[in-house]
């Protein structure tokens, strides 16, 4: 049965990559969440998509140039007029504290394609071990050197390369780096590629699947999981495919 991962949390309705979006994703019954991590100036692992805080908060500047204390003062929910309470940028620790209260899967995307964030793999791994979440996380990145580095540190933790474009026989490449699955832009794969991947023992979790017709196609072939901004829509459509 296809799992539903809430992309940056329940981000079609709540501010992306905030605890509010993660909690709401849990409330509506998502199987997992996807989130993005980067490092602050003082080395804290924080949950934010862009390298700059400008788009998603009321602040300006690069994450790498701000201290954790400075980052925490920002409001990641400021653009949502319905919210009365400030929504801070979460630390990964905060997310892991919450994960201890549920059984959800957490897909952690290392956002180190532009800035390398030296040591981010070790920091994320140490938190995963501390919180005993090794079997509930999937580490992904567009930076495949980084996930391979992570795999060498922790071969027992699942890694998944991200593909923005189509590659030939993606399951072969995925097996070659010892990953058990890949996360592809849904436009870069099709039903045949997905089925071949799954037949070869490779999980496929396409992103970012928000269109009903794409959801239907993926549920109909029992794709491993979908990564969506709208887990409620996904649940509704998935019900049509329950045997
Ligand atoms: O993990 C899949 C997806 O999140 C990758 O793209 O830009 O939304 O982080 P992006
Ligand atoms: Ca992401």
Short mmCIF file of C-alpha atoms and ligand atoms in Angstrom, two decimals:
data_model
loop_
_atom_site.label_atom_id
_atom_site.label_comp_id
_atom_site.label_asym_id
_atom_site.label_seq_id
_atom_site.Cartn_x
_atom_site.Cartn_y
_atom_site.Cartn_z
CA UNK A 1 0.00 0.00 0.00
CA UNK A 2 1.34 3.39 -1.02
CA UNK A 3 2.47 5.49 1.94
CA UNK A 4 1.77 9.22 2.15
CA UNK A 5 4.59 11.55 3.18
CA UNK A 6 3.70 15.16 3.90
CA UNK A 7 6.17 17.35 2.02
CA UNK A 8 7.62 19.98 4.38
CA UNK A 9 4.72 18.90 6.60
CA UNK A 10 1.10 19.61 5.65
CA UNK A 11 2.45 22.52 3.64
CA UNK A 12 -0.54 23.17 1.39
CA UNK A 13 -2.36 24.50 4.45
CA UNK A 14 0.28 25.36 7.06
CA UNK A 15 3.65 27.12 6.92
CA UNK A 16 6.20 24.74 5.44
CA UNK A 17 8.81 23.06 7.63
CA UNK A 18 7.25 24.15 10.92
CA UNK A 19 6.17 22.07 13.89
CA UNK A 20 2.61 23.18 13.16
CA UNK A 21 2.81 21.68 9.65
CA UNK A 22 4.34 18.44 11.02
CA UNK A 23 1.77 18.07 13.80
CA UNK A 24 -1.09 18.72 11.39
CA UNK A 25 0.36 16.13 9.00
CA UNK A 26 0.25 13.63 11.85
CA UNK A 27 -3.31 14.63 12.82
CA UNK A 28 -4.64 13.90 9.33
CA UNK A 29 -3.01 10.48 9.30
CA UNK A 30 0.09 10.89 7.12
CA UNK A 31 2.53 7.99 7.29
CA UNK A 32 5.52 10.27 7.28
CA UNK A 33 6.87 13.75 6.80
CA UNK A 34 9.59 15.16 4.60
CA UNK A 35 11.73 18.05 5.82
CA UNK A 36 14.88 19.94 4.82
CA UNK A 37 17.88 20.55 7.08
CA UNK A 38 20.75 23.04 7.10
CA UNK A 39 23.28 24.29 9.66
CA UNK A 40 23.26 27.64 11.45
CA UNK A 41 26.43 29.70 11.92
CA UNK A 42 26.98 27.98 15.26
CA UNK A 43 26.34 24.49 13.91
CA UNK A 44 22.75 23.76 14.96
CA UNK A 45 20.74 21.51 12.64
CA UNK A 46 17.65 23.52 11.66
CA UNK A 47 14.67 22.73 9.48
CA UNK A 48 14.33 25.10 6.53
CA UNK A 49 14.23 24.69 2.77
CA UNK A 50 15.97 27.72 1.26
CA UNK A 51 19.57 28.71 1.97
CA UNK A 52 18.18 32.15 2.86
CA UNK A 53 15.48 32.84 5.44
CA UNK A 54 13.91 35.56 3.25
CA UNK A 55 11.08 33.65 1.54
CA UNK A 56 9.69 31.72 4.49
CA UNK A 57 10.29 34.07 7.43
CA UNK A 58 10.19 37.74 8.41
CA UNK A 59 14.01 37.84 8.44
CA UNK A 60 16.76 38.21 5.86
CA UNK A 61 20.10 36.54 5.21
CA UNK A 62 21.65 33.14 4.84
CA UNK A 63 20.98 30.40 7.39
CA UNK A 64 24.74 29.79 7.54
CA UNK A 65 25.33 33.42 8.65
CA UNK A 66 22.77 33.42 11.47
CA UNK A 67 23.19 31.95 14.93
CA UNK A 68 20.60 29.55 16.30
CA UNK A 69 19.44 32.26 18.69
CA UNK A 70 18.94 34.68 15.80
CA UNK A 71 17.14 32.03 13.75
CA UNK A 72 14.76 31.25 16.63
CA UNK A 73 13.60 34.87 16.78
CA UNK A 74 12.20 34.65 13.24
CA UNK A 75 8.62 33.81 12.39
CA UNK A 76 8.24 31.09 9.76
CA UNK A 77 4.47 31.53 9.80
CA UNK A 78 4.37 35.28 9.29
CA UNK A 79 2.82 35.12 5.80
CA UNK A 80 -0.17 33.12 7.05
CA UNK A 81 -2.61 35.79 8.22
CA UNK A 82 -4.74 33.19 10.02
CA UNK A 83 -1.97 32.39 12.48
CA UNK A 84 -1.95 34.38 15.67
CA UNK A 85 1.01 32.59 17.22
CA UNK A 86 4.59 32.83 15.99
CA UNK A 87 5.93 29.66 14.34
CA UNK A 88 9.68 29.40 14.79
CA UNK A 89 12.06 27.57 12.50
CA UNK A 90 12.36 24.19 14.24
CA UNK A 91 15.59 22.55 15.24
CA UNK A 92 15.93 18.89 14.25
CA UNK A 93 15.99 18.14 17.98
CA UNK A 94 12.50 19.62 18.34
CA UNK A 95 11.25 17.43 15.49
CA UNK A 96 12.85 14.34 17.04
CA UNK A 97 11.28 15.12 20.44
CA UNK A 98 7.91 15.11 18.69
CA UNK A 99 8.77 11.93 16.74
CA UNK A 100 9.13 10.15 20.08
CA UNK A 101 5.40 10.73 20.58
CA UNK A 102 4.33 8.97 17.36
CA UNK A 103 5.33 6.24 14.86
CA UNK A 104 5.83 8.37 11.80
CA UNK A 105 8.64 8.11 9.27
CA UNK A 106 10.85 11.15 8.81
CA UNK A 107 12.49 11.76 5.45
CA UNK A 108 15.37 14.14 6.17
CA UNK A 109 16.67 15.96 3.12
CA UNK A 110 20.20 17.26 3.60
CA UNK A 111 20.13 20.63 1.83
CA UNK A 112 23.82 20.77 1.08
CA UNK A 113 23.83 21.21 -2.68
CA UNK A 114 24.89 24.87 -2.57
CA UNK A 115 26.72 25.17 0.76
CA UNK A 116 28.48 21.99 1.87
CA UNK A 117 27.67 22.38 5.61
CA UNK A 118 30.68 20.38 6.66
CA UNK A 119 29.81 17.83 9.33
CA UNK A 120 26.05 17.91 8.74
CA UNK A 121 25.97 14.15 8.12
CA UNK A 122 27.69 13.44 11.46
CA UNK A 123 25.45 15.87 13.35
CA UNK A 124 22.24 14.43 11.91
CA UNK A 125 23.45 10.89 12.54
CA UNK A 126 24.34 11.61 16.14
CA UNK A 127 20.83 12.97 16.79
CA UNK A 128 19.24 9.96 15.08
CA UNK A 129 21.24 7.64 17.34
CA UNK A 130 20.53 9.69 20.46
CA UNK A 131 16.80 9.54 19.77
CA UNK A 132 16.93 5.90 18.60
CA UNK A 133 15.23 6.69 15.33
CA UNK A 134 17.49 4.70 13.01
CA UNK A 135 14.65 2.62 11.59
CA UNK A 136 12.25 5.55 11.16
CA UNK A 137 14.34 7.92 9.08
CA UNK A 138 15.31 8.09 5.42
CA UNK A 139 18.20 10.37 4.50
CA UNK A 140 17.93 11.96 1.07
CA UNK A 141 19.77 14.64 -0.86
CA UNK A 142 20.44 15.94 -4.35
CA UNK A 143 24.06 15.81 -3.18
CA UNK A 144 24.72 12.11 -3.67
CA UNK A 145 28.28 12.35 -2.31
CA UNK A 146 26.68 13.42 0.95
CA UNK A 147 24.27 10.48 1.24
CA UNK A 148 27.03 8.06 0.33
CA UNK A 149 29.14 9.65 3.06
CA UNK A 150 26.17 9.14 5.39
CA UNK A 151 25.83 5.50 4.31
CA UNK A 152 29.49 4.86 5.08
CA UNK A 153 28.95 6.30 8.58
CA UNK A 154 25.75 4.33 9.14
CA UNK A 155 25.05 1.50 6.68
CA UNK A 156 21.99 0.45 8.70
CA UNK A 157 20.15 3.73 8.02
CA UNK A 158 18.27 4.06 4.78
CA UNK A 159 19.46 6.58 2.21
CA UNK A 160 17.66 7.70 -0.94
CA UNK A 161 19.11 9.79 -3.77
CA UNK A 162 16.96 12.62 -5.11
CA UNK A 163 16.56 12.86 -8.88
CA UNK A 164 15.37 16.11 -10.43
CA UNK A 165 15.76 14.79 -13.98
CA UNK A 166 15.27 11.44 -15.66
CA UNK A 167 18.15 9.01 -15.53
CA UNK A 168 18.45 5.70 -17.37
CA UNK A 169 17.43 2.68 -15.26
CA UNK A 170 17.39 4.60 -11.97
CA UNK A 171 17.13 1.38 -9.97
CA UNK A 172 20.56 0.29 -11.25
CA UNK A 173 22.19 3.53 -10.12
CA UNK A 174 20.31 3.35 -6.82
CA UNK A 175 21.54 -0.21 -6.17
CA UNK A 176 25.07 0.85 -7.10
CA UNK A 177 25.22 3.32 -4.20
CA UNK A 178 23.65 0.82 -1.78
CA UNK A 179 20.42 2.77 -1.45
CA UNK A 180 17.17 0.88 -1.04
CA UNK A 181 15.09 3.48 -2.82
CA UNK A 182 15.08 6.78 -4.68
CA UNK A 183 12.99 9.93 -4.59
CA UNK A 184 12.40 11.34 -8.05
CA UNK A 185 10.57 14.30 -9.44
CA UNK A 186 7.37 12.59 -10.58
CA UNK A 187 7.80 14.15 -14.03
CA UNK A 188 11.11 12.33 -14.51
CA UNK A 189 9.68 8.81 -14.14
CA UNK A 190 6.70 6.86 -15.45
CA UNK A 191 4.69 3.80 -14.47
CA UNK A 192 7.05 1.44 -16.33
CA UNK A 193 10.17 2.82 -14.64
CA UNK A 194 8.49 2.70 -11.24
CA UNK A 195 7.33 -0.88 -11.74
CA UNK A 196 10.77 -2.00 -12.95
CA UNK A 197 12.35 -0.34 -9.93
CA UNK A 198 9.98 -2.03 -7.49
CA UNK A 199 10.43 -5.40 -9.23
CA UNK A 200 14.16 -4.94 -8.69
CA UNK A 201 13.61 -4.34 -4.98
CA UNK A 202 14.01 -0.58 -5.09
CA UNK A 203 11.50 1.70 -3.35
CA UNK A 204 10.19 4.71 -5.29
CA UNK A 205 8.84 7.82 -3.57
CA UNK A 206 8.08 10.50 -6.16
CA UNK A 207 7.84 14.19 -5.24
CA UNK A 208 5.97 16.57 -5.21
CA UNK A 209 2.71 14.88 -6.12
CA UNK A 210 -0.21 17.28 -5.73
CA UNK A 211 -2.31 16.55 -8.83
CA UNK A 212 -5.19 14.10 -8.48
CA UNK A 213 -4.46 12.33 -11.77
CA UNK A 214 -0.84 11.75 -10.81
CA UNK A 215 -1.89 10.46 -7.39
CA UNK A 216 -4.33 8.06 -9.09
CA UNK A 217 -1.66 6.73 -11.41
CA UNK A 218 0.77 6.15 -8.51
CA UNK A 219 -1.82 4.55 -6.22
CA UNK A 220 -3.01 2.30 -9.04
CA UNK A 221 0.46 0.76 -9.47
CA UNK A 222 1.06 0.60 -5.72
CA UNK A 223 4.06 2.94 -5.80
CA UNK A 224 6.01 2.72 -2.53
CA UNK A 225 5.08 6.21 -1.30
CA UNK A 226 4.21 9.66 -2.56
CA UNK A 227 5.58 12.92 -1.21
CA UNK A 228 2.82 15.52 -1.29
CA UNK A 229 1.98 18.98 0.05
CA UNK A 230 -1.62 17.84 0.52
CA UNK A 231 -1.85 14.65 2.57
CA UNK A 232 -5.63 15.04 2.98
CA UNK A 233 -6.26 15.00 -0.77
CA UNK A 234 -3.88 12.04 -1.08
CA UNK A 235 -5.75 10.09 1.61
CA UNK A 236 -9.08 10.77 -0.04
CA UNK A 237 -7.88 9.48 -3.40
CA UNK A 238 -5.99 6.57 -1.90
CA UNK A 239 -9.23 5.28 -0.36
CA UNK A 240 -10.56 4.67 -3.90
CA UNK A 241 -7.76 2.15 -4.43
CA UNK A 242 -8.18 0.16 -1.20
CA UNK A 243 -9.12 -3.40 -2.07
O1 LIG B 1 12.34 15.37 -1.10
C1 LIG B 1 11.77 15.74 -2.27
C2 LIG B 1 11.71 17.22 -2.48
O2 LIG B 1 11.52 17.84 -1.24
C3 LIG B 1 12.92 17.77 -3.15
O3 LIG B 1 12.75 19.06 -3.60
O4 LIG B 1 13.01 21.49 -3.49
O5 LIG B 1 11.04 20.46 -2.45
O6 LIG B 1 13.26 20.18 -1.42
P1 LIG B 1 12.51 20.34 -2.70
CA1 LIG B 2 12.88 18.76 0.34
#
